[in-house]
Amino acid sequence: MHIPAILALLPLAAQAVNIISANDDGWAEKNIRTLYDSLTAASHSVVISAPAENQSGKGSLDKEPTGLSEPCEFDSCPEGSPAVGHNATQPRWNYVNSYPVTSIKHGIQNLSTTFFNGEPDLAVTGPNVGANLGVVTSFSGTVGAACYAAHEAGIPAIAFSGGSGSPTAWDDPTPDYAKLYAELATKVVGAVVAAGKPYLPEGVFLNVNFPKVNDGKCNKADDFKFVLSRIYDAVPLVSSKDVETCNNDERLPTETKVTRAGCYVSISVGKASNKRDAKAAQQGEVLKKLGDFLTCLPK
C-alpha cells in the first residue's frame, strides 16, 4: 500500500471505538444485526450482548440468566442451550437468557474483557422496533439497558428507536427501514465519537428516535436532519428550563413533535438515573459537542 493511502486511513482508525450493543427485541432480531454490520463497516469494534427472547417493555428489570427451556427467538439457539451463549460462527453475537439490563451488564462485565481488553468506550441499544417517546421510555428495555450502562457502569450510552417495522428474524431479507436506521445510528455514533472524550456528560444518555420511513420521502439517510429535543412535555412552573437554541424560548421541541415534522431525527438528553430530561447545562454540553450536526425545526 502506498504511503498516502495509509495516511488516508489514519483519521478513520482514530475514530474507531469499542462498542457494546444490546436491545430488548432479542439478539436475533434484524435491527441489531444490521446495526452491527453498519458499525463494523465504519471500523468500530462491536460486541452484541442481548436477550435470547423478545423482552420488550421490561424496563430496568434485572435477574440471573437461566438455561433455555425452549429455543431462542426465531429458533436462533436450540432448546436446552445454556443461560448465556453465542452464535456458532460469530462469537461477537451473544445472547443472555434474561432481561435487557442483565444482557448489557453481562456484556460489560464479561465479554468486554475478552474482546476489548477492558470496558467498552460506548454502549448502544436498539434500534428498537417501534418508537420510544415520552412516557414510553420509562418501561422500554432498550432505554433501560442504555440507562444501566450510563448510570451503573459509567459508560456513555445511546438508545436508538425507529417508528417503522415489525419484529424480523435475523435470516430474513433485510428491510429497507432496517438498513436506513442502521446508517442513521452509525452517523449519530460517528458524530458523538468525533466530538472527543468525554463523549457525553456524566450520568446522561441520549434517547434517539427515527421517524417512520415513507416510500416517497425520508427513505435515504441524506434526507434526514438531527434536532435536539426533550423527552417529556414541559410542565409549567415545574419543569426546569432547557438549553436555549433555535430561538426556542427556553423550551426544546418534544421528540414527538420532531419525529412528526418530516425527515427529522430527535436526539434527547436524558438522566440515566430516572429516565427524565436532563438539565439545561447537560443539554448544553451535548449541543456544544455535536455542533453543526444538529439543526433546527422549520418555523
CSV table of C-alpha atoms in Angstrom, one decimal:
chain,number,residue,atom,x,y,z
A,1,MET,CA,0.0,0.0,0.0
A,2,HIS,CA,1.3,3.5,-0.9
A,3,ILE,CA,2.1,5.9,2.0
A,4,PRO,CA,-0.7,8.3,1.0
A,5,ALA,CA,-3.3,5.5,1.1
A,6,ILE,CA,-2.1,4.6,4.7
A,7,LEU,CA,-2.3,8.2,5.8
A,8,ALA,CA,-5.9,8.4,4.4
A,9,LEU,CA,-6.9,5.6,6.7
A,10,LEU,CA,-5.5,7.2,9.8
A,11,PRO,CA,-8.4,9.5,10.6
A,12,LEU,CA,-10.9,6.7,10.2
A,13,ALA,CA,-8.9,4.4,12.5
A,14,ALA,CA,-8.5,7.2,15.1
A,15,GLN,CA,-12.3,7.4,15.3
A,16,ALA,CA,-12.9,3.7,15.8
A,17,VAL,CA,-14.1,2.7,19.3
A,18,ASN,CA,-15.2,-0.4,21.2
A,19,ILE,CA,-19.0,-0.7,21.4
A,20,ILE,CA,-21.2,-3.0,23.5
A,21,SER,CA,-24.6,-3.4,21.7
A,22,ALA,CA,-27.9,-4.5,23.3
A,23,ASN,CA,-31.7,-4.2,22.7
A,24,ASP,CA,-35.0,-5.5,24.1
A,25,ASP,CA,-36.3,-7.2,20.9
A,26,GLY,CA,-33.8,-10.0,21.1
A,27,TRP,CA,-30.3,-10.9,19.9
A,28,ALA,CA,-31.6,-12.5,16.6
A,29,GLU,CA,-33.9,-9.5,15.6
A,30,LYS,CA,-32.8,-8.0,12.3
A,31,ASN,CA,-32.3,-4.4,13.5
A,32,ILE,CA,-29.5,-5.2,16.0
A,33,ARG,CA,-27.7,-7.4,13.5
A,34,THR,CA,-28.0,-4.7,10.8
A,35,LEU,CA,-26.6,-2.1,13.1
A,36,TYR,CA,-23.7,-4.4,14.0
A,37,ASP,CA,-22.8,-4.7,10.3
A,38,SER,CA,-23.1,-0.9,9.8
A,39,LEU,CA,-20.9,0.0,12.8
A,40,THR,CA,-18.4,-2.7,11.9
A,41,ALA,CA,-18.2,-1.3,8.4
A,42,ALA,CA,-17.4,2.0,10.0
A,43,SER,CA,-14.4,0.3,11.6
A,44,HIS,CA,-15.8,0.1,15.1
A,45,SER,CA,-15.2,-3.0,17.2
A,46,VAL,CA,-18.7,-4.2,18.3
A,47,VAL,CA,-20.0,-7.0,20.5
A,48,ILE,CA,-23.7,-7.9,20.8
A,49,SER,CA,-25.0,-8.9,24.2
A,50,ALA,CA,-28.8,-9.0,24.0
A,51,PRO,CA,-31.7,-11.1,25.3
A,52,ALA,CA,-32.3,-14.6,24.0
A,53,GLU,CA,-36.0,-13.7,23.6
A,54,ASN,CA,-38.0,-10.6,22.9
A,55,GLN,CA,-38.0,-8.7,26.2
A,56,SER,CA,-39.8,-5.5,25.1
A,57,GLY,CA,-41.3,-3.5,27.9
A,58,LYS,CA,-39.1,-4.9,30.7
A,59,GLY,CA,-37.7,-1.5,31.6
A,60,SER,CA,-34.8,-1.8,34.1
A,61,LEU,CA,-35.6,-5.3,35.4
A,62,ASP,CA,-32.6,-7.5,36.1
A,63,LYS,CA,-32.3,-11.2,37.1
A,64,GLU,CA,-29.8,-14.0,36.9
A,65,PRO,CA,-29.9,-15.7,33.5
A,66,THR,CA,-31.2,-19.3,33.3
A,67,GLY,CA,-30.9,-22.1,30.8
A,68,LEU,CA,-33.2,-22.3,27.9
A,69,SER,CA,-36.4,-24.4,28.3
A,70,GLU,CA,-37.3,-23.6,24.7
A,71,PRO,CA,-35.5,-22.4,21.6
A,72,CYS,CA,-34.3,-18.8,21.4
A,73,GLU,CA,-36.4,-16.4,19.3
A,74,PHE,CA,-36.6,-17.3,15.6
A,75,ASP,CA,-35.0,-20.7,16.5
A,76,SER,CA,-31.7,-19.0,16.8
A,77,CYS,CA,-30.5,-21.4,19.5
A,78,PRO,CA,-31.9,-24.8,20.5
A,79,GLU,CA,-33.9,-25.8,23.5
A,80,GLY,CA,-31.6,-26.7,26.4
A,81,SER,CA,-29.0,-24.1,25.5
A,82,PRO,CA,-27.0,-22.6,28.4
A,83,ALA,CA,-28.1,-19.4,30.1
A,84,VAL,CA,-25.6,-17.4,28.0
A,85,GLY,CA,-24.1,-18.3,24.7
A,86,HIS,CA,-23.1,-17.1,21.2
A,87,ASN,CA,-23.6,-17.7,17.6
A,88,ALA,CA,-21.7,-20.8,16.4
A,89,THR,CA,-19.7,-19.0,13.8
A,90,GLN,CA,-19.6,-15.5,15.3
A,91,PRO,CA,-18.5,-15.2,18.9
A,92,ARG,CA,-19.3,-11.5,18.9
A,93,TRP,CA,-23.1,-12.2,18.7
A,94,ASN,CA,-24.1,-13.2,22.2
A,95,TYR,CA,-27.4,-14.0,23.9
A,96,VAL,CA,-28.3,-13.8,27.5
A,97,ASN,CA,-31.5,-15.6,28.7
A,98,SER,CA,-32.7,-12.7,30.8
A,99,TYR,CA,-33.7,-9.0,30.6
A,100,PRO,CA,-32.1,-6.2,28.5
A,101,VAL,CA,-30.4,-4.8,31.6
A,102,THR,CA,-29.0,-8.2,32.5
A,103,SER,CA,-27.8,-8.7,29.0
A,104,ILE,CA,-25.8,-5.4,28.7
A,105,LYS,CA,-24.4,-5.9,32.2
A,106,HIS,CA,-23.1,-9.3,31.1
A,107,GLY,CA,-21.6,-7.8,28.1
A,108,ILE,CA,-19.9,-5.0,30.1
A,109,GLN,CA,-18.7,-7.2,32.9
A,110,ASN,CA,-17.7,-10.4,31.0
A,111,LEU,CA,-17.5,-10.0,27.2
A,112,SER,CA,-15.7,-6.7,27.2
A,113,THR,CA,-12.6,-8.1,28.9
A,114,THR,CA,-12.4,-10.8,26.2
A,115,PHE,CA,-12.9,-8.6,23.1
A,116,PHE,CA,-11.8,-5.2,24.2
A,117,ASN,CA,-9.3,-6.0,27.0
A,118,GLY,CA,-11.2,-3.6,29.2
A,119,GLU,CA,-14.5,-1.7,29.4
A,120,PRO,CA,-16.3,-0.6,26.2
A,121,ASP,CA,-15.9,3.0,25.1
A,122,LEU,CA,-19.6,3.3,24.2
A,123,ALA,CA,-22.9,1.4,24.7
A,124,VAL,CA,-25.6,1.4,22.1
A,125,THR,CA,-29.0,-0.1,22.3
A,126,GLY,CA,-31.6,-0.9,19.6
A,127,PRO,CA,-32.6,0.2,17.1
A,128,ASN,CA,-35.9,-0.7,18.9
A,129,VAL,CA,-38.8,-1.9,16.8
A,130,GLY,CA,-41.1,1.0,17.5
A,131,ALA,CA,-40.6,4.5,18.8
A,132,ASN,CA,-39.7,5.2,22.4
A,133,LEU,CA,-41.2,8.6,23.0
A,134,GLY,CA,-42.2,10.4,26.2
A,135,VAL,CA,-43.5,8.2,29.0
A,136,VAL,CA,-42.8,5.0,26.9
A,137,THR,CA,-39.1,5.5,27.8
A,138,SER,CA,-39.9,4.6,31.4
A,139,PHE,CA,-40.6,1.0,30.6
A,140,SER,CA,-38.6,0.4,27.5
A,141,GLY,CA,-36.0,-2.3,27.9
A,142,THR,CA,-33.9,-0.6,25.1
A,143,VAL,CA,-33.8,2.6,27.2
A,144,GLY,CA,-33.4,0.6,30.4
A,145,ALA,CA,-30.2,-1.1,29.1
A,146,ALA,CA,-28.8,2.3,28.0
A,147,CYS,CA,-29.5,3.8,31.4
A,148,TYR,CA,-27.8,0.9,33.2
A,149,ALA,CA,-24.7,1.4,31.1
A,150,ALA,CA,-24.6,5.2,31.8
A,151,HIS,CA,-25.7,5.2,35.4
A,152,GLU,CA,-24.3,2.0,36.9
A,153,ALA,CA,-21.3,1.3,34.7
A,154,GLY,CA,-20.3,4.9,33.8
A,155,ILE,CA,-20.2,4.2,30.1
A,156,PRO,CA,-21.6,6.8,27.6
A,157,ALA,CA,-24.8,5.3,26.1
A,158,ILE,CA,-27.2,5.9,23.3
A,159,ALA,CA,-30.7,4.3,22.9
A,160,PHE,CA,-32.0,4.1,19.3
A,161,SER,CA,-35.6,3.5,18.3
A,162,GLY,CA,-37.4,3.6,15.0
A,163,GLY,CA,-41.1,4.2,14.1
A,164,SER,CA,-41.2,1.7,11.2
A,165,GLY,CA,-41.0,-2.1,11.1
A,166,SER,CA,-42.1,-5.2,12.9
A,167,PRO,CA,-40.0,-8.0,14.6
A,168,THR,CA,-38.0,-9.6,11.9
A,169,ALA,CA,-35.7,-12.7,12.0
A,170,TRP,CA,-32.0,-12.4,11.5
A,171,ASP,CA,-32.1,-14.7,8.5
A,172,ASP,CA,-35.0,-12.9,6.7
A,173,PRO,CA,-34.2,-10.4,3.9
A,174,THR,CA,-33.2,-7.1,5.4
A,175,PRO,CA,-35.9,-4.5,5.2
A,176,ASP,CA,-35.0,-1.1,3.8
A,177,TYR,CA,-36.0,0.6,7.1
A,178,ALA,CA,-33.5,-1.5,9.0
A,179,LYS,CA,-30.7,-0.5,6.7
A,180,LEU,CA,-31.7,3.1,6.9
A,181,TYR,CA,-32.0,3.1,10.7
A,182,ALA,CA,-28.6,1.4,11.0
A,183,GLU,CA,-27.0,4.0,8.7
A,184,LEU,CA,-28.5,6.9,10.7
A,185,ALA,CA,-27.5,5.3,14.0
A,186,THR,CA,-23.9,5.0,12.7
A,187,LYS,CA,-24.0,8.7,11.8
A,188,VAL,CA,-25.0,9.6,15.3
A,189,VAL,CA,-22.3,7.4,16.8
A,190,GLY,CA,-19.8,8.9,14.5
A,191,ALA,CA,-20.8,12.5,15.5
A,192,VAL,CA,-20.6,11.6,19.2
A,193,VAL,CA,-17.2,10.0,18.9
A,194,ALA,CA,-15.8,12.7,16.6
A,195,ALA,CA,-16.5,15.3,19.3
A,196,GLY,CA,-14.0,13.6,21.5
A,197,LYS,CA,-13.9,12.3,25.1
A,198,PRO,CA,-15.8,12.6,27.3
A,199,TYR,CA,-18.3,11.5,24.7
A,200,LEU,CA,-21.3,12.5,26.9
A,201,PRO,CA,-21.7,14.3,30.2
A,202,GLU,CA,-21.6,12.0,33.2
A,203,GLY,CA,-24.8,10.3,34.1
A,204,VAL,CA,-26.8,11.0,30.9
A,205,PHE,CA,-27.8,9.0,27.9
A,206,LEU,CA,-29.1,10.0,24.5
A,207,ASN,CA,-32.6,8.9,23.5
A,208,VAL,CA,-32.6,8.9,19.7
A,209,ASN,CA,-35.8,8.3,17.7
A,210,PHE,CA,-36.1,7.9,14.0
A,211,PRO,CA,-39.4,8.7,12.3
A,212,LYS,CA,-41.4,6.4,10.2
A,213,VAL,CA,-40.0,5.7,6.7
A,214,ASN,CA,-42.1,6.7,3.8
A,215,ASP,CA,-41.9,5.5,0.2
A,216,GLY,CA,-42.0,9.0,-1.2
A,217,LYS,CA,-39.6,10.7,1.2
A,218,CYS,CA,-37.5,10.1,4.2
A,219,ASN,CA,-36.1,6.9,2.7
A,220,LYS,CA,-32.4,7.8,2.4
A,221,ALA,CA,-30.0,8.8,5.1
A,222,ASP,CA,-29.1,12.0,3.4
A,223,ASP,CA,-32.8,13.0,3.6
A,224,PHE,CA,-32.6,13.4,7.4
A,225,LYS,CA,-31.6,16.1,9.8
A,226,PHE,CA,-31.0,15.8,13.5
A,227,VAL,CA,-32.7,18.0,16.1
A,228,LEU,CA,-32.0,18.4,19.9
A,229,SER,CA,-35.3,17.6,21.7
A,230,ARG,CA,-36.7,16.8,25.1
A,231,ILE,CA,-38.3,13.5,26.2
A,232,TYR,CA,-41.4,14.8,28.1
A,233,ASP,CA,-43.7,17.8,27.6
A,234,ALA,CA,-42.6,20.6,29.9
A,235,VAL,CA,-44.9,21.2,32.8
A,236,PRO,CA,-45.3,25.0,33.6
A,237,LEU,CA,-43.7,26.1,36.8
A,238,VAL,CA,-42.4,22.5,37.4
A,239,SER,CA,-40.1,21.6,34.5
A,240,SER,CA,-36.6,23.2,34.6
A,241,LYS,CA,-35.6,25.4,31.7
A,242,ASP,CA,-34.0,23.8,28.6
A,243,VAL,CA,-30.8,25.0,26.9
A,244,GLU,CA,-31.6,27.9,24.6
A,245,THR,CA,-31.1,27.1,20.9
A,246,CYS,CA,-33.0,27.8,17.7
A,247,ASN,CA,-34.8,30.7,19.5
A,248,ASN,CA,-36.7,28.1,21.5
A,249,ASP,CA,-37.7,30.4,24.3
A,250,GLU,CA,-36.2,28.1,26.9
A,251,ARG,CA,-38.1,25.0,25.6
A,252,LEU,CA,-36.8,22.4,23.2
A,253,PRO,CA,-39.3,20.6,20.9
A,254,THR,CA,-40.5,17.2,22.1
A,255,GLU,CA,-39.4,14.0,20.5
A,256,THR,CA,-43.0,13.5,19.2
A,257,LYS,CA,-43.0,16.9,17.6
A,258,VAL,CA,-39.7,16.4,15.9
A,259,THR,CA,-40.4,12.9,14.5
A,260,ARG,CA,-43.8,14.0,13.2
A,261,ALA,CA,-42.2,17.0,11.4
A,262,GLY,CA,-40.9,15.0,8.4
A,263,CYS,CA,-37.3,13.9,7.8
A,264,TYR,CA,-36.1,14.8,11.3
A,265,VAL,CA,-34.4,12.6,14.0
A,266,SER,CA,-34.9,13.6,17.6
A,267,ILE,CA,-32.0,13.5,20.0
A,268,SER,CA,-32.9,14.0,23.6
A,269,VAL,CA,-30.5,14.2,26.6
A,270,GLY,CA,-31.9,12.1,29.5
A,271,LYS,CA,-30.8,11.5,33.1
A,272,ALA,CA,-29.8,7.8,33.3
A,273,SER,CA,-30.8,7.7,37.0
A,274,ASN,CA,-34.5,8.3,36.3
A,275,LYS,CA,-35.0,8.4,32.5
A,276,ARG,CA,-36.3,12.0,32.7
A,277,ASP,CA,-35.0,15.0,30.8
A,278,ALA,CA,-31.5,16.3,31.8
A,279,LYS,CA,-30.8,19.8,33.0
A,280,ALA,CA,-30.1,22.6,30.6
A,281,ALA,CA,-26.4,22.6,31.4
A,282,GLN,CA,-26.1,18.9,30.3
A,283,GLN,CA,-28.2,19.6,27.2
A,284,GLY,CA,-25.9,22.5,26.5
A,285,GLU,CA,-22.8,20.3,26.7
A,286,VAL,CA,-24.3,17.9,24.2
A,287,LEU,CA,-25.3,20.8,22.0
A,288,LYS,CA,-21.8,22.2,22.0
A,289,LYS,CA,-20.2,18.9,21.3
A,290,LEU,CA,-22.5,18.0,18.4
A,291,GLY,CA,-22.4,21.5,16.9
A,292,ASP,CA,-23.3,21.6,13.2
A,293,PHE,CA,-24.5,18.0,13.3
A,294,LEU,CA,-27.7,19.4,14.8
A,295,THR,CA,-30.3,21.6,13.1
A,296,CYS,CA,-33.5,23.5,13.9
A,297,LEU,CA,-37.0,22.6,13.0
A,298,PRO,CA,-38.5,24.9,10.4
A,299,LYS,CA,-40.8,27.5,11.8
